[in-house]
Tab-separated table of C-alpha atoms in Angstrom:
chain	number	residue	atom	x	y	z
A	628	MET	CA	-22.879	23.478	-29.810
A	629	THR	CA	-24.400	20.102	-29.007
A	630	GLY	CA	-26.631	19.123	-31.923
A	631	ARG	CA	-29.988	17.391	-32.082
A	632	GLN	CA	-28.740	13.832	-32.549
A	633	GLN	CA	-26.349	14.163	-29.623
A	634	LEU	CA	-29.004	15.663	-27.338
A	635	GLU	CA	-31.379	12.825	-28.183
A	636	ARG	CA	-28.720	10.218	-27.361
A	637	LEU	CA	-27.802	11.963	-24.104
A	638	GLU	CA	-31.455	12.063	-23.072
A	639	ARG	CA	-31.854	8.344	-23.830
A	640	GLU	CA	-29.009	7.327	-21.569
A	641	ALA	CA	-29.782	9.812	-18.767
A	642	GLY	CA	-32.592	7.658	-17.365
A	643	HIS	CA	-30.216	4.738	-16.781
A	644	LEU	CA	-26.671	6.070	-16.458
A	645	ALA	CA	-25.348	6.827	-12.984
A	646	PRO	CA	-24.132	10.411	-12.504
A	647	GLY	CA	-20.536	11.133	-11.602
A	648	ALA	CA	-18.927	11.327	-15.023
A	649	SER	CA	-15.859	13.507	-15.525
A	650	GLU	CA	-16.298	17.259	-15.400
A	651	GLU	CA	-15.305	17.574	-19.042
A	652	ALA	CA	-18.012	15.106	-20.117
A	653	ALA	CA	-20.634	16.867	-17.996
A	654	VAL	CA	-19.707	20.326	-19.306
A	655	GLY	CA	-18.981	19.316	-22.898
A	656	ARG	CA	-22.074	17.152	-23.480
A	657	ARG	CA	-20.757	15.643	-26.703
A	658	VAL	CA	-21.351	12.207	-28.203
A	659	PHE	CA	-18.123	11.313	-29.981
A	660	ALA	CA	-18.643	8.837	-32.803
A	661	GLU	CA	-15.281	8.500	-34.538
A	662	GLY	CA	-11.598	9.292	-34.139
A	663	ARG	CA	-8.832	9.433	-36.733
A	664	GLY	CA	-5.366	10.618	-35.842
A	665	PRO	CA	-5.627	13.925	-33.919
A	666	LEU	CA	-9.286	14.419	-34.928
A	667	LEU	CA	-12.560	13.455	-33.283
A	668	THR	CA	-15.984	13.559	-34.948
A	669	ASP	CA	-19.209	13.823	-32.982
A	670	LEU	CA	-22.576	12.283	-33.811
A	671	ASP	CA	-23.665	15.434	-35.688
A	672	GLY	CA	-20.548	15.411	-37.862
A	673	ASN	CA	-18.629	18.210	-36.115
A	674	GLN	CA	-14.854	17.754	-35.931
A	675	TYR	CA	-12.459	18.546	-33.083
A	676	LEU	CA	-8.711	18.634	-32.663
A	677	ASP	CA	-8.144	16.349	-29.686
A	678	PHE	CA	-5.586	18.077	-27.461
A	679	ALA	CA	-6.517	15.743	-24.609
A	680	ALA	CA	-5.487	12.637	-26.595
A	681	GLY	CA	-8.451	10.654	-25.300
A	682	THR	CA	-7.687	10.824	-21.613
A	683	LEU	CA	-3.954	11.276	-22.244
A	684	THR	CA	-4.019	7.764	-23.704
A	685	GLN	CA	-3.838	8.274	-27.479
A	686	SER	CA	-0.116	8.887	-27.914
A	687	LEU	CA	-0.422	7.824	-31.556
A	688	GLY	CA	-3.733	9.581	-32.061
A	689	HIS	CA	-7.036	7.788	-32.636
A	690	GLY	CA	-7.301	4.628	-34.713
A	691	HIS	CA	-3.619	4.276	-35.618
A	692	PRO	CA	-3.647	1.738	-38.466
A	693	GLU	CA	-0.902	-0.470	-37.014
A	694	VAL	CA	-2.650	-0.699	-33.661
A	695	VAL	CA	-5.984	-1.402	-35.372
A	696	GLU	CA	-4.364	-4.127	-37.468
A	697	ALA	CA	-2.696	-5.725	-34.442
A	698	LEU	CA	-5.912	-5.714	-32.406
A	699	THR	CA	-8.020	-7.007	-35.287
A	700	ALA	CA	-5.629	-9.867	-36.004
A	701	GLN	CA	-5.414	-10.816	-32.335
A	702	ALA	CA	-9.208	-10.649	-31.911
A	703	ARG	CA	-9.504	-13.365	-34.548
A	704	ARG	CA	-7.069	-15.624	-32.705
A	705	LEU	CA	-7.389	-15.434	-28.904
A	706	TRP	CA	-8.845	-13.138	-26.257
A	707	ASN	CA	-8.177	-14.416	-22.752
A	708	VAL	CA	-6.393	-17.357	-21.147
A	709	HIS	CA	-5.841	-15.678	-17.764
A	710	ASP	CA	-2.093	-15.154	-17.321
A	711	SER	CA	-0.767	-17.997	-19.424
A	712	ALA	CA	2.013	-17.286	-21.899
A	713	THR	CA	0.976	-16.288	-25.406
A	714	PRO	CA	3.099	-15.966	-28.557
A	715	ASP	CA	3.583	-12.170	-28.329
A	716	ARG	CA	4.170	-11.713	-24.610
A	717	ALA	CA	7.927	-12.349	-24.713
A	718	ALA	CA	8.333	-9.845	-27.560
A	719	LEU	CA	6.487	-7.184	-25.568
A	720	LEU	CA	8.660	-7.798	-22.502
A	721	GLU	CA	11.811	-7.499	-24.626
A	722	LEU	CA	10.471	-4.254	-26.116
A	723	LEU	CA	9.863	-2.842	-22.635
A	724	ALA	CA	13.420	-3.790	-21.702
A	725	ARG	CA	14.730	-1.734	-24.627
A	726	LEU	CA	12.640	1.333	-23.776
A	727	LEU	CA	13.059	1.397	-19.998
A	728	PRO	CA	16.241	1.886	-17.940
A	729	GLU	CA	18.238	-1.312	-17.490
A	730	ARG	CA	17.637	-1.499	-13.729
A	731	LEU	CA	13.887	-1.730	-14.422
A	732	GLY	CA	14.150	-5.073	-16.174
A	733	THR	CA	11.332	-7.103	-14.623
A	734	TYR	CA	7.663	-6.557	-15.435
A	735	ALA	CA	4.184	-7.494	-14.273
A	736	LEU	CA	1.219	-6.764	-16.531
A	737	PHE	CA	-2.125	-5.323	-15.411
A	738	SER	CA	-5.204	-3.569	-16.800
A	739	THR	CA	-5.508	-0.088	-15.259
A	740	GLY	CA	-3.506	2.598	-13.541
A	741	ALA	CA	-5.132	2.092	-10.155
A	742	GLU	CA	-4.616	-1.664	-10.379
A	743	VAL	CA	-0.916	-1.321	-11.077
A	744	VAL	CA	-0.478	1.194	-8.241
A	745	GLU	CA	-2.102	-1.298	-5.875
A	746	ALA	CA	0.309	-3.958	-7.139
A	747	ALA	CA	3.274	-1.680	-6.434
A	748	LEU	CA	1.997	-1.091	-2.895
A	749	ARG	CA	1.760	-4.858	-2.357
A	750	VAL	CA	5.385	-5.262	-3.431
A	751	VAL	CA	6.485	-2.510	-1.060
A	752	GLN	CA	4.575	-3.989	1.859
A	753	ALA	CA	5.816	-7.518	1.136
A	754	THR	CA	9.479	-6.568	0.891
A	755	ALA	CA	9.715	-3.898	3.604
A	756	GLU	CA	12.146	-4.469	6.439
A	757	PRO	CA	10.649	-4.963	9.915
A	758	GLY	CA	9.687	-1.603	11.397
A	759	ARG	CA	9.332	0.125	8.026
A	760	ASN	CA	5.541	0.200	8.246
A	761	ARG	CA	4.761	3.646	6.793
A	762	ILE	CA	4.668	4.898	3.213
A	763	GLY	CA	5.410	8.423	2.023
A	764	ALA	CA	3.433	10.338	-0.600
A	765	LEU	CA	3.007	13.938	-1.754
A	766	ARG	CA	0.141	16.312	-1.099
A	767	GLY	CA	-1.767	16.882	-4.318
A	768	GLY	CA	-0.731	13.557	-5.801
A	769	PHE	CA	-3.252	11.355	-7.541
A	770	HIS	CA	-2.751	7.604	-7.743
A	771	GLY	CA	-6.212	6.206	-8.507
A	772	LYS	CA	-9.609	5.667	-6.939
A	773	THR	CA	-9.147	2.278	-5.301
A	774	THR	CA	-8.854	2.186	-1.525
A	775	GLY	CA	-5.101	1.729	-1.287
A	776	ALA	CA	-4.401	4.420	-3.866
A	777	ARG	CA	-6.761	6.876	-2.123
A	778	MET	CA	-5.232	6.185	1.267
A	779	LEU	CA	-1.841	7.337	-0.008
A	780	VAL	CA	-3.039	10.932	-0.152
A	781	HIS	CA	-5.836	10.694	2.465
A	782	TRP	CA	-8.552	11.257	-0.129
A	783	ASP	CA	-11.840	10.947	1.728
A	784	VAL	CA	-15.050	10.013	-0.088
A	785	GLY	CA	-18.333	9.958	1.807
A	786	HIS	CA	-18.634	10.705	5.502
A	787	GLN	CA	-15.797	8.764	7.082
A	788	SER	CA	-12.046	8.912	6.763
A	789	PHE	CA	-10.074	5.966	5.476
A	790	ALA	CA	-6.757	7.734	6.013
A	791	GLY	CA	-4.057	5.123	5.758
A	792	ASN	CA	-0.576	4.570	6.997
A	793	SER	CA	1.016	7.230	4.797
A	794	VAL	CA	3.073	10.294	5.650
A	795	LEU	CA	2.553	13.284	3.370
A	796	GLY	CA	5.274	15.576	2.067
A	797	TYR	CA	5.096	18.837	0.142
A	798	SER	CA	5.161	18.936	-3.640
A	799	ALA	CA	7.051	21.767	-5.307
A	800	TYR	CA	3.973	23.753	-6.310
A	801	CYS	CA	5.791	27.075	-6.607
A	802	TYR	CA	2.802	29.030	-7.929
A	803	ARG	CA	0.834	28.080	-4.798
A	804	CYS	CA	3.601	27.389	-2.321
A	805	PRO	CA	1.949	25.828	0.761
A	806	LEU	CA	4.773	27.253	2.859
A	807	GLU	CA	4.140	30.778	1.508
A	808	LEU	CA	7.713	31.090	0.248
A	809	SER	CA	9.135	32.107	-3.130
A	810	HIS	CA	11.535	30.255	-5.371
A	811	PRO	CA	14.539	30.390	-5.476
A	812	SER	CA	14.964	32.301	-2.212
A	813	CYS	CA	13.054	29.485	-0.457
A	814	GLY	CA	16.062	27.199	-0.734
A	815	LEU	CA	13.639	24.392	-1.715
A	816	ARG	CA	12.199	24.193	1.760
A	817	CYS	CA	9.535	21.802	0.449
A	818	ALA	CA	12.238	19.296	-0.504
A	819	SER	CA	14.014	19.582	2.823
A	820	LEU	CA	10.726	18.862	4.627
A	821	VAL	CA	10.143	15.773	2.480
A	822	ARG	CA	13.608	14.656	3.468
A	823	ARG	CA	12.977	15.287	7.145
A	824	HIS	CA	9.527	13.704	7.379
A	825	ILE	CA	9.892	10.891	4.827
A	826	ALA	CA	13.327	10.190	3.381
A	827	ASP	CA	15.248	10.294	6.667
A	828	LYS	CA	12.733	8.389	8.787
A	829	PRO	CA	13.606	4.801	9.780
A	830	ASN	CA	9.955	3.685	9.668
A	831	ILE	CA	9.280	4.731	6.037
A	832	SER	CA	9.423	1.927	3.486
A	833	ALA	CA	8.835	3.882	0.259
A	834	LEU	CA	7.959	7.227	-1.276
A	835	VAL	CA	5.188	6.943	-3.892
A	836	PHE	CA	5.178	9.997	-6.151
A	837	GLU	CA	4.347	11.491	-9.520
A	838	PRO	CA	7.519	13.107	-10.954
A	839	VAL	CA	5.172	15.755	-12.410
A	840	LEU	CA	1.840	16.092	-10.624
A	841	GLY	CA	-0.798	15.416	-13.261
A	842	ALA	CA	-4.333	15.806	-11.918
A	843	ALA	CA	-3.143	18.589	-9.619
A	844	GLY	CA	-2.411	20.720	-12.668
A	845	VAL	CA	0.844	19.620	-14.356
A	846	VAL	CA	3.033	20.808	-11.493
A	847	VAL	CA	6.652	20.685	-12.676
A	848	PRO	CA	9.211	20.875	-9.844
A	849	PRO	CA	12.196	23.208	-10.135
A	850	PRO	CA	15.774	21.913	-10.511
A	851	GLY	CA	17.144	20.385	-7.342
A	852	TYR	CA	13.859	19.288	-5.813
A	853	TRP	CA	13.889	15.663	-6.917
A	854	GLU	CA	17.661	15.356	-6.815
A	855	GLN	CA	17.660	16.267	-3.134
A	856	ILE	CA	14.814	13.923	-2.225
A	857	ALA	CA	15.983	10.985	-4.343
A	858	ASP	CA	19.487	11.102	-2.895
A	859	ALA	CA	18.133	11.146	0.649
A	860	CYS	CA	15.761	8.240	-0.012
A	861	ARG	CA	18.535	6.207	-1.578
A	862	SER	CA	20.878	6.854	1.332
A	863	ASN	CA	18.281	5.770	3.903
A	864	GLY	CA	16.910	2.720	2.087
A	865	VAL	CA	13.532	4.274	1.236
A	866	LEU	CA	12.233	2.797	-2.014
A	867	LEU	CA	11.332	5.215	-4.811
A	868	VAL	CA	8.027	4.277	-6.462
A	869	ALA	CA	7.386	6.508	-9.478
A	870	ASP	CA	3.752	6.739	-10.527
A	871	GLU	CA	4.157	7.370	-14.259
A	872	VAL	CA	0.675	6.227	-15.212
A	873	LEU	CA	0.168	9.620	-16.856
A	874	THR	CA	3.728	10.618	-17.820
A	875	GLY	CA	5.236	7.275	-18.820
A	876	GLY	CA	5.603	6.357	-22.475
A	877	GLY	CA	7.271	9.564	-23.665
A	878	ARG	CA	4.689	12.243	-22.845
A	879	THR	CA	7.232	14.653	-21.291
A	880	GLY	CA	10.042	14.139	-23.827
A	881	THR	CA	11.767	11.164	-22.198
A	882	PHE	CA	10.236	7.711	-21.966
A	883	LEU	CA	9.941	8.221	-18.208
A	884	ALA	CA	9.552	11.684	-16.704
A	885	SER	CA	11.814	10.430	-13.901
A	886	GLU	CA	14.715	10.502	-16.341
A	887	GLN	CA	14.453	14.278	-16.677
A	888	PHE	CA	14.939	14.789	-12.945
A	889	GLY	CA	17.756	12.339	-12.327
A	890	ILE	CA	15.493	9.965	-10.398
A	891	GLU	CA	16.344	6.259	-10.459
A	892	PRO	CA	13.133	4.612	-9.240
A	893	ASP	CA	12.975	1.119	-7.790
A	894	LEU	CA	9.436	0.567	-9.090
A	895	VAL	CA	7.497	2.372	-11.843
A	896	THR	CA	3.811	2.192	-12.725
A	897	LEU	CA	2.751	2.879	-16.331
A	898	SER	CA	-0.591	2.764	-18.102
A	899	LYS	CA	-2.135	5.624	-20.106
A	900	GLY	CA	0.430	5.878	-22.897
A	901	MET	CA	1.081	2.162	-23.195
A	902	ALA	CA	-1.631	0.793	-25.491
A	903	SER	CA	-3.438	3.559	-27.416
A	904	GLY	CA	-6.432	3.629	-25.081
A	905	PHE	CA	-6.824	-0.133	-24.671
A	906	PRO	CA	-6.819	-1.020	-20.935
A	907	PHE	CA	-3.237	-1.976	-20.162
A	908	ALA	CA	-0.729	-1.285	-17.403
A	909	VAL	CA	2.802	-2.279	-16.492
A	910	LEU	CA	4.621	-2.528	-13.191
A	911	ALA	CA	8.338	-2.247	-13.944
A	912	GLY	CA	10.890	-2.795	-11.247
A	913	ARG	CA	14.139	-4.125	-9.939
A	914	ALA	CA	14.444	-7.872	-10.293
A	915	ASP	CA	15.272	-8.397	-6.613
A	916	LEU	CA	12.010	-6.716	-5.593
A	917	LEU	CA	9.663	-8.363	-8.085
A	918	HIS	CA	11.333	-11.765	-7.591
A	919	HIS	CA	11.421	-11.457	-3.798
A	920	PRO	CA	9.845	-14.613	-2.298
A	921	ALA	CA	7.467	-12.554	-0.165
A	922	ALA	CA	6.249	-10.588	-3.212
A	923	SER	CA	6.092	-13.297	-5.879
A	924	GLY	CA	4.022	-16.158	-4.515
A	925	ALA	CA	1.434	-17.866	-6.686
A	926	GLY	CA	-1.144	-15.316	-7.856
A	927	ALA	CA	0.791	-12.256	-6.661
A	928	TYR	CA	0.763	-10.645	-10.117
A	929	ALA	CA	-2.289	-12.414	-11.540
A	930	SER	CA	-5.526	-10.644	-12.430
A	931	THR	CA	-8.514	-11.561	-14.590
A	932	TYR	CA	-7.735	-9.261	-17.519
A	933	ALA	CA	-4.079	-8.499	-16.808
A	934	GLY	CA	-1.750	-9.171	-19.693
A	935	ASN	CA	-4.543	-10.482	-21.912
A	936	PRO	CA	-3.606	-11.105	-25.567
A	937	LEU	CA	-5.563	-8.097	-26.860
A	938	GLY	CA	-3.838	-5.742	-24.434
A	939	ILE	CA	-0.455	-7.198	-25.331
A	940	ALA	CA	-1.198	-6.703	-29.032
A	941	ALA	CA	-2.235	-3.061	-28.526
A	942	ALA	CA	0.742	-2.300	-26.288
A	943	ARG	CA	3.262	-3.969	-28.536
A	944	ALA	CA	1.987	-2.164	-31.647
A	945	THR	CA	1.890	1.200	-29.850
A	946	LEU	CA	5.358	0.928	-28.367
A	947	GLU	CA	6.897	-0.409	-31.578
A	948	VAL	CA	5.679	2.689	-33.433
A	949	ILE	CA	6.991	4.967	-30.682
A	950	GLU	CA	10.383	3.245	-30.836
A	951	ARG	CA	10.656	2.910	-34.620
A	952	ASP	CA	9.509	6.444	-35.444
A	953	ARG	CA	11.545	8.013	-32.615
A	954	LEU	CA	8.427	9.728	-31.356
A	955	VAL	CA	9.910	10.604	-27.969
A	956	ASP	CA	12.404	12.792	-29.830
A	957	ARG	CA	9.459	14.212	-31.761
A	958	VAL	CA	7.743	15.088	-28.472
A	959	ARG	CA	10.717	17.237	-27.473
A	960	VAL	CA	10.621	19.138	-30.787
A	961	LEU	CA	6.869	19.703	-30.658
A	962	GLY	CA	7.107	20.513	-26.944
A	963	GLU	CA	9.452	23.403	-27.670
A	964	LEU	CA	6.967	24.823	-30.163
A	965	LEU	CA	4.092	24.381	-27.714
A	966	HIS	CA	6.071	26.058	-24.947
A	967	GLU	CA	6.907	29.009	-27.184
A	968	ARG	CA	3.251	29.610	-28.042
A	969	LEU	CA	1.738	28.971	-24.607
A	970	SER	CA	4.296	30.853	-22.487
A	971	ALA	CA	3.237	34.153	-24.052
A	972	LEU	CA	-0.416	33.778	-23.028
A	973	PRO	CA	-0.407	34.788	-19.310
A	974	ALA	CA	0.869	38.264	-20.192
A	975	ARG	CA	-2.212	38.754	-22.388
A	976	PHE	CA	-4.882	37.395	-20.061
A	977	GLU	CA	-5.235	38.552	-16.457
A	978	ASN	CA	-7.164	35.450	-15.435
A	979	LEU	CA	-4.610	33.007	-16.757
A	980	GLY	CA	-2.384	32.750	-13.725
A	981	GLU	CA	0.275	30.368	-14.970
A	982	VAL	CA	1.150	28.055	-17.846
A	983	ARG	CA	3.555	25.196	-17.105
A	984	GLY	CA	4.572	21.887	-18.572
A	985	LEU	CA	7.077	19.581	-20.226
A	986	GLY	CA	7.085	18.024	-23.670
A	987	LEU	CA	3.500	17.545	-24.818
A	988	LEU	CA	1.957	17.936	-21.370
A	989	TYR	CA	0.868	21.415	-20.268
A	990	GLY	CA	-1.422	22.893	-17.657
A	991	LEU	CA	-3.204	26.260	-17.703
A	992	GLU	CA	-4.265	27.565	-14.299
A	993	PHE	CA	-7.139	30.050	-14.119
A	994	VAL	CA	-7.599	32.578	-11.312
A	995	THR	CA	-10.050	35.334	-10.411
A	996	ASP	CA	-7.208	37.859	-10.381
A	997	ARG	CA	-3.444	37.971	-10.461
A	998	GLN	CA	-3.024	39.260	-6.922
A	999	SER	CA	-5.134	36.834	-4.896
A	1000	ARG	CA	-4.581	33.837	-7.213
A	1001	THR	CA	-7.973	32.539	-6.131
A	1002	PRO	CA	-8.823	29.460	-8.230
A	1003	ALA	CA	-11.472	30.166	-10.870
A	1004	PRO	CA	-13.077	26.899	-11.986
A	1005	HIS	CA	-15.970	28.783	-13.598
A	1006	ILE	CA	-13.524	30.471	-15.969
A	1007	ALA	CA	-11.818	27.175	-16.805
A	1008	ARG	CA	-15.206	25.632	-17.591
A	1009	SER	CA	-16.148	28.550	-19.847
A	1010	VAL	CA	-12.860	28.389	-21.745
A	1011	TYR	CA	-13.196	24.606	-22.077
A	1012	ALA	CA	-16.762	24.830	-23.443
A	1013	THR	CA	-15.896	27.695	-25.791
A	1014	ALA	CA	-12.851	25.853	-27.136
A	1015	LEU	CA	-15.023	22.795	-27.734
A	1016	ASP	CA	-17.522	24.879	-29.685
A	1017	LEU	CA	-14.627	26.200	-31.783
A	1018	GLY	CA	-13.397	22.670	-32.512
A	1019	LEU	CA	-10.721	22.053	-29.871
A	1020	ARG	CA	-10.970	19.459	-27.112
A	1021	VAL	CA	-8.738	19.789	-24.042
A	1022	ALA	CA	-8.892	18.210	-20.571
A	1023	LEU	CA	-10.824	20.016	-17.822
A	1024	GLY	CA	-10.415	19.568	-14.095
A	1025	GLY	CA	-11.391	22.220	-11.549
A	1026	HIS	CA	-9.617	25.481	-12.375
A	1027	ILE	CA	-7.072	23.731	-14.611
A	1028	LEU	CA	-7.078	22.953	-18.319
A	1029	ARG	CA	-4.562	20.345	-19.452
A	1030	LEU	CA	-3.180	20.014	-22.956
A	1031	ALA	CA	-1.733	16.715	-24.178
A	1032	PRO	CA	-1.748	16.454	-27.992
A	1033	PRO	CA	-0.845	13.121	-29.633
A	1034	PHE	CA	2.819	12.599	-30.498
A	1035	THR	CA	1.924	12.171	-34.171
A	1036	ILE	CA	0.342	15.592	-34.668
A	1037	ASP	CA	2.033	17.747	-37.298
A	1038	GLU	CA	3.261	21.265	-36.679
A	1039	PRO	CA	0.515	23.088	-38.620
A	1040	LEU	CA	-2.220	21.278	-36.648
A	1041	LEU	CA	-0.414	21.929	-33.378
A	1042	ASP	CA	-0.300	25.610	-34.287
A	1043	GLU	CA	-3.962	25.542	-35.330
A	1044	GLY	CA	-4.958	24.019	-31.978
A	1045	VAL	CA	-3.134	26.703	-30.017
A	1046	GLY	CA	-4.802	29.294	-32.218
A	1047	LEU	CA	-8.238	27.884	-31.344
A	1048	LEU	CA	-7.304	27.997	-27.667
A	1049	GLU	CA	-6.326	31.653	-28.031
A	1050	GLN	CA	-9.677	32.397	-29.668
A	1051	ALA	CA	-11.467	30.733	-26.742
A	1052	LEU	CA	-9.445	32.758	-24.253
A	1053	GLU	CA	-10.209	35.976	-26.113
A	1054	ARG	CA	-13.946	35.248	-26.182
A	1055	VAL	CA	-14.149	34.425	-22.491
A	1056	LEU	CA	-11.568	36.776	-20.988
A	1057	THR	CA	-11.790	39.956	-23.058
């Protein structure tokens, strides 16, 4: 429960802070004061296993000593010189080149996920052939809250539509198939429609996509979906722009989730797992695209805080630990254990419609009943709040809970966290 000190602090800020915080912050009402590894401590001294890893940012857990040391040392030296070269930038670029596929060998540095998505859209628009004036995206995708990112999926805010120049295809959301079909008898009709309406069209310049839909509920496509679409896009000259802001950095058991589905993207956006929660983002792409004269004029990749020395220090330290300690391999091992524990839960709880995921990224979808599959956000909120009271923090969004433990968590703590989740489910659902 939220203690006295936290309530007092929340009341103090309520008179000045604009509403509109995340659902998990509004429901949880906690004031977190400290983080160490997989643990958070609130202002009243209560501890929590953080199975949301910040906001899927803390791949190394909270306060990793090497990241702290790198940031502290850099803070003493230099903070911001716009986009001028600094001593560590070349080393970071070389590190990215080791971790990413060879074809993605050119990089532009930014601050946030939405900012890097906007940069990718600028590259697409600048390099598109005449007549290729539309962009493809997937229903249910989430690419940020800036105007260009929202226009990709026709996300309206307020009372007027800012629907852009995008064409929407169907994601492979088998549990809630929008075509009312069943896999595998469907023959991946969703993929064939993406091919027809996006990949095969002469006026489409690019398909912007999440390999695994994140905010929509960790929607993992079945085998064949991405292979079919990627091949068609490649054959017709439609660029593949992978939004790996959430999945990039090893979260799914490969450094890019695209690698698991045989996708060879032309551009990739990365952010959350890059710098241990420090604002940092990377646009990785083919050299011919990022060096294209129309896309690389003066200021094309410049931004006030992009590639600042502190962000470079945090990113370099984070990625060096991931590389040195082979943490992406560790994600696969821990992911198998997490899958084994979580996959047994729907059979025990009627209102837990489906559990799905890859590596250390899982989604739990709550429903009013198994037959109708009606989304049940009130149940998800209750389970989230109960888990928090028990000492487990997960990520809440609508009728979905997402789990994303840090890569550095040990097996006993991973098992303990799943046990706390089970206790929360039992209290709410039985």
